[in-house]
XYZ file of C-alpha atoms in Angstrom:
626
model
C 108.438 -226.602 -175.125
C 111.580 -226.677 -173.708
C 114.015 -224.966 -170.989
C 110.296 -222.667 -169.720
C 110.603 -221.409 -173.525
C 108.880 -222.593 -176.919
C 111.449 -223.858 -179.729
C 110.738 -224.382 -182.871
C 114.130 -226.382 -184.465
C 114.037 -226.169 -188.238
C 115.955 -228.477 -189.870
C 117.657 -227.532 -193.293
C 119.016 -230.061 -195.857
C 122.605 -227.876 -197.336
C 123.421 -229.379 -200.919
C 126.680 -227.980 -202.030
C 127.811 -229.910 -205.388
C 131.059 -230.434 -206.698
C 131.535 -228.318 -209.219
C 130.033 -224.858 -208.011
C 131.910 -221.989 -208.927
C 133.967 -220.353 -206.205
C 132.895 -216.718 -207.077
C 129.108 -217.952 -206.180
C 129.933 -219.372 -202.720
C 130.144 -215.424 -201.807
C 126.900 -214.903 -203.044
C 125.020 -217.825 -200.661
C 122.644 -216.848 -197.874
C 123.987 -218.043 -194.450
C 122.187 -221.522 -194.153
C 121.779 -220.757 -190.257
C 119.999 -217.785 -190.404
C 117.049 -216.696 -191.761
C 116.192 -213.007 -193.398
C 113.240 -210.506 -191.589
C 111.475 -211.374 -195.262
C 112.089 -214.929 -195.844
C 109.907 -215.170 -192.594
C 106.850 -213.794 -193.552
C 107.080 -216.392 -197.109
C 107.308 -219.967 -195.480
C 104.447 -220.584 -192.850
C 106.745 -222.972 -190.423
C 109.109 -219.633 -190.173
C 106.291 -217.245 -189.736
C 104.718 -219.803 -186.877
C 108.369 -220.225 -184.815
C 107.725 -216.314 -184.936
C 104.666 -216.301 -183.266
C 105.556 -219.027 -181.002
C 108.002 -216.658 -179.598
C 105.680 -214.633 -178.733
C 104.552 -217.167 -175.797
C 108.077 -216.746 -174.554
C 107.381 -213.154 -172.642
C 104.716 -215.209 -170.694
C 107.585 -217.064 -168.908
C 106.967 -219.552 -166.048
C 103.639 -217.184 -165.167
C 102.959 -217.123 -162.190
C 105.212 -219.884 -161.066
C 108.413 -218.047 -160.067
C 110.545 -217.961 -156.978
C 109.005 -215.011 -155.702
C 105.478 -215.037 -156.611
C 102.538 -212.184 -156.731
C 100.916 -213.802 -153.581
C 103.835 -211.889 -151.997
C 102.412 -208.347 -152.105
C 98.969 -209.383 -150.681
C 97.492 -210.403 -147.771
C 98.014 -214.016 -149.317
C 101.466 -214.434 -148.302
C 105.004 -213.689 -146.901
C 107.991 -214.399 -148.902
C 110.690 -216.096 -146.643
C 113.650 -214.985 -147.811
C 115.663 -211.788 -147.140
C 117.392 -209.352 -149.544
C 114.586 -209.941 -152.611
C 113.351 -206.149 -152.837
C 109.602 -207.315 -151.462
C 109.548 -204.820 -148.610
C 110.614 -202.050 -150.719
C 107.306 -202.122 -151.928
C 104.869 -203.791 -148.561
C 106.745 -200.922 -146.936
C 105.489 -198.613 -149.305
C 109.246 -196.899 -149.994
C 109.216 -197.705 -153.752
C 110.108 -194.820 -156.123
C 110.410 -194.681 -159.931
C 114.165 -194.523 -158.668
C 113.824 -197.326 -156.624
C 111.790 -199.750 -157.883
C 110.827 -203.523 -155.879
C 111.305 -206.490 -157.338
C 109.269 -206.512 -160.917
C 108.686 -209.705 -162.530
C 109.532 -209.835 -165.795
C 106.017 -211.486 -166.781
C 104.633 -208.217 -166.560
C 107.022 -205.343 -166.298
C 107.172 -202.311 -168.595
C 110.089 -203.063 -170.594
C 109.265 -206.422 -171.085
C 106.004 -206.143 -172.177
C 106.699 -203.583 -174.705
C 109.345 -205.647 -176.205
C 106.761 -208.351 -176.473
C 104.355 -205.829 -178.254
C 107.185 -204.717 -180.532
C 107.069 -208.576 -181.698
C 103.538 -208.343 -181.734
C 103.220 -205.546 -183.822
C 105.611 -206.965 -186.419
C 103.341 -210.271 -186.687
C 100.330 -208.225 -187.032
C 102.071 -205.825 -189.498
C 103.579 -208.613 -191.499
C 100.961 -211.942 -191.909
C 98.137 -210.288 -193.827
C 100.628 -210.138 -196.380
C 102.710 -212.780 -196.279
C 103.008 -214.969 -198.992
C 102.775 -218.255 -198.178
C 99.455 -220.076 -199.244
C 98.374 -221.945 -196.042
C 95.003 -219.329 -195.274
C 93.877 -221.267 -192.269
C 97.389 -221.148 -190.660
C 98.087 -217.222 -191.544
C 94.422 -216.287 -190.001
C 95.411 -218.557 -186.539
C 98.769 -216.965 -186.356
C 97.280 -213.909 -186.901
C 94.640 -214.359 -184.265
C 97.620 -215.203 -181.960
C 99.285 -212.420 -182.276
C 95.971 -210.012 -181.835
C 95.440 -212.062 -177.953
C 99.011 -212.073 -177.068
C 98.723 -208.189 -177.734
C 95.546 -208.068 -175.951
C 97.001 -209.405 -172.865
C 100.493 -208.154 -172.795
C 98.467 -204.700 -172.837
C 96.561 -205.945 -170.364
C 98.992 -206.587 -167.765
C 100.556 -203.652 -167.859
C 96.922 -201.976 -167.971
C 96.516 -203.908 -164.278
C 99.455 -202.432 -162.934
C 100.117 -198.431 -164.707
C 96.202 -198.178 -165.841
C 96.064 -196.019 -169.417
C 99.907 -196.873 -171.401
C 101.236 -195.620 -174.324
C 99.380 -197.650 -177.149
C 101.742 -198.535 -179.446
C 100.012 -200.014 -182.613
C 102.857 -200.669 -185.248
C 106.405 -201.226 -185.443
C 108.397 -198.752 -185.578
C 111.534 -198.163 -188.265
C 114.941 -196.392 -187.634
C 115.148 -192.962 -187.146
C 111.359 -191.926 -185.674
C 110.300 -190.086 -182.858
C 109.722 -193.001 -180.484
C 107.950 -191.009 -177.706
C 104.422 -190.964 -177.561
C 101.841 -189.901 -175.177
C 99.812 -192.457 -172.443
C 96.826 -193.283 -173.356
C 93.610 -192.983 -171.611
C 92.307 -195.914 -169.380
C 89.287 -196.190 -171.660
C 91.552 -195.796 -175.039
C 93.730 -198.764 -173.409
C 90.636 -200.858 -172.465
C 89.501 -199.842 -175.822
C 92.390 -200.834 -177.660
C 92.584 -204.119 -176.019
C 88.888 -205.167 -176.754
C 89.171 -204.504 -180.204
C 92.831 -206.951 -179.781
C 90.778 -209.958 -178.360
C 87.391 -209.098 -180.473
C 89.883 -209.924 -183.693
C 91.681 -212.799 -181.986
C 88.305 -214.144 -181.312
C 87.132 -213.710 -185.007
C 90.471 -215.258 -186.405
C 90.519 -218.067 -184.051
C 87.341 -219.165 -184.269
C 87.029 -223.008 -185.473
C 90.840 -223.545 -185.379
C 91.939 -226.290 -183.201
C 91.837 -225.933 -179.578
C 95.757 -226.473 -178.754
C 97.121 -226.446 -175.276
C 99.188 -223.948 -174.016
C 97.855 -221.755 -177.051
C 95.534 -218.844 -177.525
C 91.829 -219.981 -178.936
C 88.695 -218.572 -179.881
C 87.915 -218.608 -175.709
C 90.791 -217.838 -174.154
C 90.002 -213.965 -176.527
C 86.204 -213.886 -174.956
C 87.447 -214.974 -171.536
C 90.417 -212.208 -170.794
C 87.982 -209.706 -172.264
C 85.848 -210.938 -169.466
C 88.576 -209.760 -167.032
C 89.330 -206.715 -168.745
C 85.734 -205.400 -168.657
C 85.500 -206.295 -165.281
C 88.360 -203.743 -163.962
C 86.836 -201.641 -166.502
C 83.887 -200.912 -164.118
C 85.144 -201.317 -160.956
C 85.700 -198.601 -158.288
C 89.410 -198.010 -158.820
C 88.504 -196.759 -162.548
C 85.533 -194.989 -161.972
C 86.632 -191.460 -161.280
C 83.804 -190.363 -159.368
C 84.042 -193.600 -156.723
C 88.400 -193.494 -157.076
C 88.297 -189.571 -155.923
C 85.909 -190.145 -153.004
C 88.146 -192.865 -151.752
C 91.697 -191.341 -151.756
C 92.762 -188.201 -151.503
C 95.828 -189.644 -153.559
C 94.079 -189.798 -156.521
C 91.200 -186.894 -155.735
C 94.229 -184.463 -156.236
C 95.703 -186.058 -159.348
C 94.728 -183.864 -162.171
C 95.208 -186.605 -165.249
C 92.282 -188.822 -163.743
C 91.494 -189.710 -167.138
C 94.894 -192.036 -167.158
C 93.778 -194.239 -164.648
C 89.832 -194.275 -164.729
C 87.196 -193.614 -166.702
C 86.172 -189.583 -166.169
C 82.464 -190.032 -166.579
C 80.613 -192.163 -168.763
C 77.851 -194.797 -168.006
C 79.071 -197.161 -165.280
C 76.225 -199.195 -165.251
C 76.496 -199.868 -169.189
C 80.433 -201.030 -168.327
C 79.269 -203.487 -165.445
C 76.829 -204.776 -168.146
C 79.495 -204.971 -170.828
C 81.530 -207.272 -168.114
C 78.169 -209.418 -167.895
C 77.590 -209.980 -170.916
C 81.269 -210.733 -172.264
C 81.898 -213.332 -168.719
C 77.973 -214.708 -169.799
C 79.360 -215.521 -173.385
C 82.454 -217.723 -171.931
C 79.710 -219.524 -169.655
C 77.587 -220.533 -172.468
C 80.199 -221.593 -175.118
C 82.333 -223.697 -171.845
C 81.855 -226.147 -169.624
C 84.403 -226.166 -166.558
C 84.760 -228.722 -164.029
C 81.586 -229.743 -162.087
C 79.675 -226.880 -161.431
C 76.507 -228.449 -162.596
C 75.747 -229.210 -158.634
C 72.760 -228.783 -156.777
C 74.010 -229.918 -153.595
C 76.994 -230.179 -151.861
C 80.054 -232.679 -152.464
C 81.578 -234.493 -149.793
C 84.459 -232.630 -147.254
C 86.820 -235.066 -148.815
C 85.033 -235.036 -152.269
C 85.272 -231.419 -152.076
C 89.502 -231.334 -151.361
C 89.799 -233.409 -154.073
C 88.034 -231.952 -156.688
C 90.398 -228.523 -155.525
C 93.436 -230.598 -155.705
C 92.348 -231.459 -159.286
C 91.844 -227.865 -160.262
C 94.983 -227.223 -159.102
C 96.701 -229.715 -160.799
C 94.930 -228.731 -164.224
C 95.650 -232.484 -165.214
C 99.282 -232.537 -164.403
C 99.323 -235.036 -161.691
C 99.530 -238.898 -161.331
C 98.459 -238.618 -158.038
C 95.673 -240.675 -156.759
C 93.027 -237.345 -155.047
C 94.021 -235.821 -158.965
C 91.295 -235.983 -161.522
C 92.908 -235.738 -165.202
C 89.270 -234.141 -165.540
C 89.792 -231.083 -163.920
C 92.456 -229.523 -167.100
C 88.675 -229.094 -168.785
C 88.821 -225.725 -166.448
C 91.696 -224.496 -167.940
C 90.942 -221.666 -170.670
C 94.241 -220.473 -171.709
C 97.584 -221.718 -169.489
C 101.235 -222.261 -169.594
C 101.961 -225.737 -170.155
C 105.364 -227.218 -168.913
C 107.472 -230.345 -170.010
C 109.672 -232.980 -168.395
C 112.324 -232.098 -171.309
C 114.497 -229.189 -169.743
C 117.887 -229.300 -169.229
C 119.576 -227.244 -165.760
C 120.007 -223.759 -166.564
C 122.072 -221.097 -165.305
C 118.904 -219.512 -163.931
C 117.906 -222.665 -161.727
C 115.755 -223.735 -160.138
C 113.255 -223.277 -162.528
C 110.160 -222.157 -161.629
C 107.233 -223.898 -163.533
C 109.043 -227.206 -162.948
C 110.518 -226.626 -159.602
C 107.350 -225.089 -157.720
C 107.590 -227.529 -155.185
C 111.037 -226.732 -154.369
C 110.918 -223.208 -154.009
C 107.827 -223.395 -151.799
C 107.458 -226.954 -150.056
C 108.587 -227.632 -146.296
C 112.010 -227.329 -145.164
C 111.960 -230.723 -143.661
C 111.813 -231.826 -146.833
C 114.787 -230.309 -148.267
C 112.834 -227.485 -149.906
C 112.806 -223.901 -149.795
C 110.024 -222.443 -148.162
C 109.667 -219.448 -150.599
C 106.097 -218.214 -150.560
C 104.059 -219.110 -147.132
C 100.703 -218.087 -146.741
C 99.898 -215.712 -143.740
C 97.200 -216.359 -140.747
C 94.800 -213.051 -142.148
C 94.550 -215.832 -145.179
C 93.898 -218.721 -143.270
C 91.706 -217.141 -141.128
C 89.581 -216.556 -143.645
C 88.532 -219.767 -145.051
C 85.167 -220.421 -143.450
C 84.068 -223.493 -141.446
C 82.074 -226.211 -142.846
C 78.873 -224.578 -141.927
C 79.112 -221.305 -143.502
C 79.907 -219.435 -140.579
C 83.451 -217.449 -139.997
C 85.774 -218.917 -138.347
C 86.269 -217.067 -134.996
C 89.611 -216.770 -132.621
C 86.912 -215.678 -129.841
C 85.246 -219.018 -129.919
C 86.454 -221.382 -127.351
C 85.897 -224.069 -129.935
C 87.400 -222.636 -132.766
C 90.185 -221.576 -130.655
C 91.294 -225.090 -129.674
C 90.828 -226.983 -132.838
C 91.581 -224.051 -135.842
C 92.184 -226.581 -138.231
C 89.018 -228.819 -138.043
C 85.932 -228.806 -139.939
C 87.321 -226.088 -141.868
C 85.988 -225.190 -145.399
C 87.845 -228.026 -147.781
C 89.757 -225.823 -150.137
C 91.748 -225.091 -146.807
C 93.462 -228.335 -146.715
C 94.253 -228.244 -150.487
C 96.198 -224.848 -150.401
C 97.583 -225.040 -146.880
C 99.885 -227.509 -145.138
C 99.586 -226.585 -141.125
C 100.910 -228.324 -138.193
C 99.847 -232.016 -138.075
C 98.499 -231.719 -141.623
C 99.284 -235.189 -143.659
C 101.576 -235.031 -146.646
C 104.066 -236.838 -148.498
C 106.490 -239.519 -147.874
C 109.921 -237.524 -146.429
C 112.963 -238.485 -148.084
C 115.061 -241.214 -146.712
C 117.358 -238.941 -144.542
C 114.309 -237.549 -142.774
C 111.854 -240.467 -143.072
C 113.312 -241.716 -139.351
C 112.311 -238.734 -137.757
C 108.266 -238.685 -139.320
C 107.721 -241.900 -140.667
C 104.153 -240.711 -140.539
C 104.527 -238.155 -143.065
C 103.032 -235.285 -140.977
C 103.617 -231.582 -141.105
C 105.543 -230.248 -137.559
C 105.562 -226.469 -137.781
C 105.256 -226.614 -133.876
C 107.349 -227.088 -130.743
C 106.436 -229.935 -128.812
C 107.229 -230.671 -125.022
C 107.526 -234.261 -124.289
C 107.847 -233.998 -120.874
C 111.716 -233.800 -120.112
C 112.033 -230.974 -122.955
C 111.061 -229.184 -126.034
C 111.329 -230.706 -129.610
C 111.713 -228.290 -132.274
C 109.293 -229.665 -135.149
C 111.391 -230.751 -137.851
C 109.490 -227.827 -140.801
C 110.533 -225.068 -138.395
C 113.274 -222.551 -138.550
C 114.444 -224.146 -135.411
C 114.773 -227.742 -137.394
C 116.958 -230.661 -137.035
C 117.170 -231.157 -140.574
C 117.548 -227.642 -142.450
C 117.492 -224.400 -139.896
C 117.326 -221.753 -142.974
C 114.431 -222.420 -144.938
C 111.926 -222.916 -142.506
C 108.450 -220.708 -142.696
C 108.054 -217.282 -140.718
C 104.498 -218.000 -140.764
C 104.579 -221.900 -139.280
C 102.282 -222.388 -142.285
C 103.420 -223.915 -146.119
C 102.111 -223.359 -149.215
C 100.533 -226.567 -150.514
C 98.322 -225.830 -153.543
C 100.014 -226.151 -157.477
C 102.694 -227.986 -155.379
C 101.768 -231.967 -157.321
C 100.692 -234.325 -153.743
C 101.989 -237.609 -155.890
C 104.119 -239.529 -153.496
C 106.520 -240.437 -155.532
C 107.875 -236.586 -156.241
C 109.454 -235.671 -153.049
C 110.499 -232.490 -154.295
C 113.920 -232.627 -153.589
C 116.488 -231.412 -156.529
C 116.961 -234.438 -158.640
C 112.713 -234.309 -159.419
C 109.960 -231.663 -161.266
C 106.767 -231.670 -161.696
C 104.280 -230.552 -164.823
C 101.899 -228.924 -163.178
C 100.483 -225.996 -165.808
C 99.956 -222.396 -164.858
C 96.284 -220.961 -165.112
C 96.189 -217.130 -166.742
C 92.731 -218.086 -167.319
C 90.344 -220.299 -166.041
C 86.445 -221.057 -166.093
C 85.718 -221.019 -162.528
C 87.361 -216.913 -162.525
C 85.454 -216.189 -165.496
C 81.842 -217.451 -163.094
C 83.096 -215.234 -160.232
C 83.058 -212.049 -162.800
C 79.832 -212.870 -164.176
C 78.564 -212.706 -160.378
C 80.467 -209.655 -160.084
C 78.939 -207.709 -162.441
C 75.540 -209.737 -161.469
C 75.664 -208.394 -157.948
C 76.849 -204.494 -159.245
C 73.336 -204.415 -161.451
C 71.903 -205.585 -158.547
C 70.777 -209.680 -159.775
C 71.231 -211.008 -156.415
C 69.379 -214.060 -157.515
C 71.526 -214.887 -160.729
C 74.730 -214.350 -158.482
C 73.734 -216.560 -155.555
C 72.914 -219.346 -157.930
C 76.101 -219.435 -159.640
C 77.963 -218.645 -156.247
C 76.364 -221.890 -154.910
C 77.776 -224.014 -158.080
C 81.487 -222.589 -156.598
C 80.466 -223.800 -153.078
C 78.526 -227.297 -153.653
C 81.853 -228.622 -156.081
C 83.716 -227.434 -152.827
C 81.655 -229.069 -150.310
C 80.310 -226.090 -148.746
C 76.540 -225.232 -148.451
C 74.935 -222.451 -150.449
C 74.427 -219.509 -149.164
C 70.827 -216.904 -148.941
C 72.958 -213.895 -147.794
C 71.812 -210.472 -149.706
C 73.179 -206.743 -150.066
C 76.368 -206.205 -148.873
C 76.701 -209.336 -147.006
C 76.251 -211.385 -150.325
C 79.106 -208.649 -151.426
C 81.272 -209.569 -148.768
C 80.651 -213.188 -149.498
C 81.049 -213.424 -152.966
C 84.823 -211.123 -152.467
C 85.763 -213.995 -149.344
C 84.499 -216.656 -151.797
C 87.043 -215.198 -154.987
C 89.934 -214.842 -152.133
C 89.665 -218.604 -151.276
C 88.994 -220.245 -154.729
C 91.817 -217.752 -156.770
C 93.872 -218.008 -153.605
C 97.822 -217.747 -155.329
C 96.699 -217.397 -159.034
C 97.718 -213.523 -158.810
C 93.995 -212.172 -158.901
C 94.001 -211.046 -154.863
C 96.947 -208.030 -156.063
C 94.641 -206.339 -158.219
C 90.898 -207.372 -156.737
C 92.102 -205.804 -153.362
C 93.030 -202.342 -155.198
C 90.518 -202.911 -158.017
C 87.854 -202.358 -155.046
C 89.965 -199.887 -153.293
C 90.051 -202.367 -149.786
C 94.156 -203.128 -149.682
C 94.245 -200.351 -146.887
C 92.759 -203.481 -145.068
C 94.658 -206.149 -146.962
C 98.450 -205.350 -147.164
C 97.901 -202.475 -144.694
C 96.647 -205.194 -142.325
C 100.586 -206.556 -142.007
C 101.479 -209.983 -141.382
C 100.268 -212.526 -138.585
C 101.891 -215.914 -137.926
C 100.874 -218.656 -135.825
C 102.845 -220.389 -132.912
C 101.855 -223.820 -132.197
C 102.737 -225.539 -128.735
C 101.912 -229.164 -128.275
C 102.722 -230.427 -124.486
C 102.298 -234.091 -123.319
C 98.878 -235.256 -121.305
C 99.178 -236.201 -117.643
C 100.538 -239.589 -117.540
C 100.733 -240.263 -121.798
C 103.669 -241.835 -123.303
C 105.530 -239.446 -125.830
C 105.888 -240.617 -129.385
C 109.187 -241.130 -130.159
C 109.792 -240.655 -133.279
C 107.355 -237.659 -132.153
C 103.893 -237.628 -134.306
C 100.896 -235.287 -133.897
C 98.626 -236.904 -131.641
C 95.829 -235.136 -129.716
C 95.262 -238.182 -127.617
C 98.578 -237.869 -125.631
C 99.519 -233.948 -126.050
C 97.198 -230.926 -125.731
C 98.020 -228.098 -128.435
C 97.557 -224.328 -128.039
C 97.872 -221.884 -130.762
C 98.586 -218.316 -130.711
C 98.903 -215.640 -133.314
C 101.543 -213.315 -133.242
C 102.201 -210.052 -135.344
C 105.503 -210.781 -137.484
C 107.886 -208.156 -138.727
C 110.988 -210.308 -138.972
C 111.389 -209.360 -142.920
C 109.065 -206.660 -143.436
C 106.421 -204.268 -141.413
C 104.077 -203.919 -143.967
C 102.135 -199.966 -144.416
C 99.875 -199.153 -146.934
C 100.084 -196.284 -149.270
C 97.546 -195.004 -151.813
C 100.012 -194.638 -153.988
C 100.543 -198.058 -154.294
C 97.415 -198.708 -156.209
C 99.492 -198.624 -158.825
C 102.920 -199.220 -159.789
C 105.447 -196.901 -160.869
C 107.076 -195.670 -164.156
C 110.514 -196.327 -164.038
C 113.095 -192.998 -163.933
C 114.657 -194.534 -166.696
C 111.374 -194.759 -168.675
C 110.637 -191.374 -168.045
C 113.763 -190.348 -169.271
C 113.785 -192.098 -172.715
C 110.172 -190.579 -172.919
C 109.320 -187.186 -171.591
C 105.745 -187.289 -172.630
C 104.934 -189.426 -170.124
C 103.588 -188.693 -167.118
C 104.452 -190.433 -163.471
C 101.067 -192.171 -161.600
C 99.722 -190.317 -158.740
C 101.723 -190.048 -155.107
C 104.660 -190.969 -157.471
């Protein structure tokens, strides 16, 4: 892979002999180029096809402006990006936010166009490799299956669009139903799965598991509240008045058969995977516990010392990422570039997606309990004894981190997060990874808080523009496919066969397992998804998918502002360094509306058509409050 793009170069030998006849030089196929038919006859051709069927996955979820950005996971720092047309719940189909292309309309179609042309075209094609036809073919089925599937998580029921079309047809067509588009894609992965099973486990590639494991996620939001009609209706009166319910949910039907579908398909992925260590019966370590997050966040694509290689055994299907790229006119690349976008000002990065204080607040202490702004304790030590996954996704004032580089190293040699303002007795010292900094005064975080999970700890990548990192992108991974089994465990009411899987989440953690039951074990398990998926694009669509982002994105954004101010009679570090010995800290949350004051709209449980859609097809018809 190269450039964020899979490339297949084909080399081709030209013999041109002496003597040929001019009047057959006019007659010779471009050497270059390469006919729709010759394709589907040479199996290296028809497999450079299918590989570019990866390329409509992009970076995934590793672009400038991520996913996290629309939840209660995050704030994106920059002005003028389109995010708070849509927090501020003023999108239209006429004036759309900002879409990534990883799942928006047009782009996914265009990637089931390709699709369709595989899955038309390899049954029949004549080369004579069998094995490599049926894995190709198997491809193409999943990479359906989950184009379809994203844009099922954002518009609910889509036109399904089966074959390719030729010149001169009537290209509109109806949406489907939600349950003909779930439909449709289970029968997509339920083929993949067949084709692809006993073919070799690639990275970066669809497999046999990667088909049973999105089929776990599909069946999932099958069931859940948001597509049950019944549960939808009685929650908004957006969708109560819309009259094509069917589009978007399922209008009757057994809801207790689809959370046992989900059960079964997540239970299938548990017993034919492994994951990474969550065959505990006690609790890790706090420090065994960060580390063994750090590694699943890494999915074996860091040297650094806290990152076990181990961990990419998690990793069901993902977007792998090499150190051969060139620049490109769309730079900084995401996948490669992660750290850039989103590390610490101070460190000559950009700041990009910072996560918000409703986020950190919600990671629990080491003991199981909530952490509490009305405890005195809690109050004046927030960031101690805090669950451990905490300190692997968030870098917080006086939290440790890399080396700085050499034009900053004089003013932290201790390599030490300052996203406070310190008073050192004859004044105030803006910390250096503020928007108030010494070094860079435009990048800094809104929040005072940085976004340190996927970003790779090794020392030696500063993040600065002359390095990368390979850190791969989960779409799927084990440890989401548990969290739906104990989904649909807790929905047919198996409290017991939830907890004990919960606990094998917690004790790889570090955290103690919990006996909570009812809707406290409900609230748990949804806290215990929001920490361990925290920025892999699952808290979007959970939060609607249970019909709660009235108290997620509607909850608006909260910062924190950290004060450190020297002890009687201490001696100020200078260089300054976090040190409660010689300064006492305070920290106070504010609300923060400096890009965007975030409202919450039912409408925006789902996304809308675009005008220009609707124009090129006027049998479609426009989600509700649209």
């Amino acid at each position: 892979m190269k450039n964020g793009k899979i490339i297949t170069t084909i080399a081709l030998a030209v013999l041109v002999t002496a003597g040929a006849c001019k009047k057959d030089f006019l007659n010779t196929e471009p050497q270059n180029e390469f006919s729709s038919e010759s394709t589907w006859t040479d199996g290296p051709l028809a497999q450079a096809f299918v590989f570019n069927l990866y390329s409509y996955l992009g970076y995934g979820g590793f672009e400038e402006q991520m996913l996290a950005a629309y939840t209660d996971e995050a704030m994106f720092t920059h002005a003028g990006r389109n995010i708070n047309t849509f927090t501020e719940g003023a999108e239209t189909p006429s004036n759309p936010a900002w879409f990534s292309g990883t799942y928006s309309w047009n782009t996914m179609y265009e990637a089931i166009r390709d699709a369709n042309i595989a899955i038309n075209r390899l049954p029949g094609a004549s080369f004579d490799d069998q094995p490599l036809k049926d894995r190709l073919l198997g491809e193409a089925y999943f990479l359906r299956g989950y184009y379809y599937q994203q844009l099922m998580r954002f518009y609910g029921g889509v036109p399904l669009v089966k074959r390719p079309y030729g010149l001169n047809e009537d290209y509109s067509i109806e949406r489907s139903s939600f349950e003909a588009t779930v439909a449709s894609i289970v029968s997509d992965l339920d083929s993949a799965a067949l084709l692809l099973d006993g073919k070799p486990v690639t990275p970066g590639r669809a497999s046999e598991l990667s088909a049973m494991a999105l089929k776990s996620r599909v069946l999932l939001y099958a069931a859940s509240d948001l597509h049950d009609a019944n549960t939808a209706k009685s929650k908004s009166a957006t969708l109560s008045s819309f009259s094509n319910i069917e589009l978007v949910a399922y209008n009757g039907g057994d809801r207790t058969a689809r959370w046992q579908a989900a059960k079964n398909a997540a239970k299938a992925v548990l017993d034919a995977g492994t994951g990474y260590k969550l065959d505990l019966t006690a609790p890790v370590s706090a420090e065994e516990g960060k580390n063994n997050y750090v590694s699943l966040s890494m999915g074996g694509g860091s040297k650094a010392a806290e990152a076990d290689a181990a961990a990419a055994a998690e990793l069901i299907f993902f977007r792998t990422l090499s150190g051969l790229y060139t620049q490109e006119s769309n730079w900084p690349l995401g996948g490669l570039h992660f750290g850039i976008n989103n590390g610490p000002n101070g460190y000559h990065n950009w700041g990009g997606n910072t996560p918000i204080q409703q986020l950190v607040d919600d990671y629990e202490m080491m003991d199981g309990s909530k952490f509490d702004w009305n405890d005195p304790d809690h109050k004046a030590d927030p960031y101690t004894g805090r669950d451990p996954r905490f300190y692997a996704t968030v870098l917080y004032d006086g939290a440790p981190w890399k080396p700085r580089p050499s034009d900053v190293i004089g003013l932290d040699p201790v390599s030490q997060i300052q996203a406070g303002y310190y008073n050192n007795g004859s004044g105030t010292i803006n910390g250096i990874d503020t928007r108030s900094s010494s070094v860079e005064n435009w990048n800094g975080s809104r929040t005072h808080y940085y976004n340190r999970k996927f970003i790779d700890p090794n020392p030696a990548l500063p993040d600065n523009q002359s390095n990368f990192q390979l850190v791969p992108w989960p779409f799927v991974r084990y440890t989401e496919v548990v969290l739906n089994y104990i989904e649909a465990c807790l929905a047919l009411g198996e409290e017991a066969e939830a907890r004990a899987w919960l606990n094998k989440i917690r004790f790889r953690a570090g955290m103690p397992g919990v006996t909570d039951a009812g809707q406290d074990l409900v609230n748990r398990y949804r806290n215990e998804r929001r920490v361990e998926l925290a920025f892999e694009e699952h808290r979007y669509h959970d939060a609607r998918r249970w019909m709660i982002a009235a108290e997620t994105v509607g909850r608006g954004i909260k910062s924190i502002i950290v004060n450190g101010t020297l002890k009687s009679g201490a001696t100020p570090h200078i260089p300054y360094r976090h040190d409660k010995s010689r300064y006492n800290y305070t920290y106070t949350v504010v609300d923060n509306n400096e890009n965007e004051r975030r409202k919450w709209d039912d409408k925006m449980y789902y996304r809308p058509i675009l005008r220009d859609e609707m124009n090129r097809n006027d049998k479609l018809i426009q989600n509700p409050g649209y």
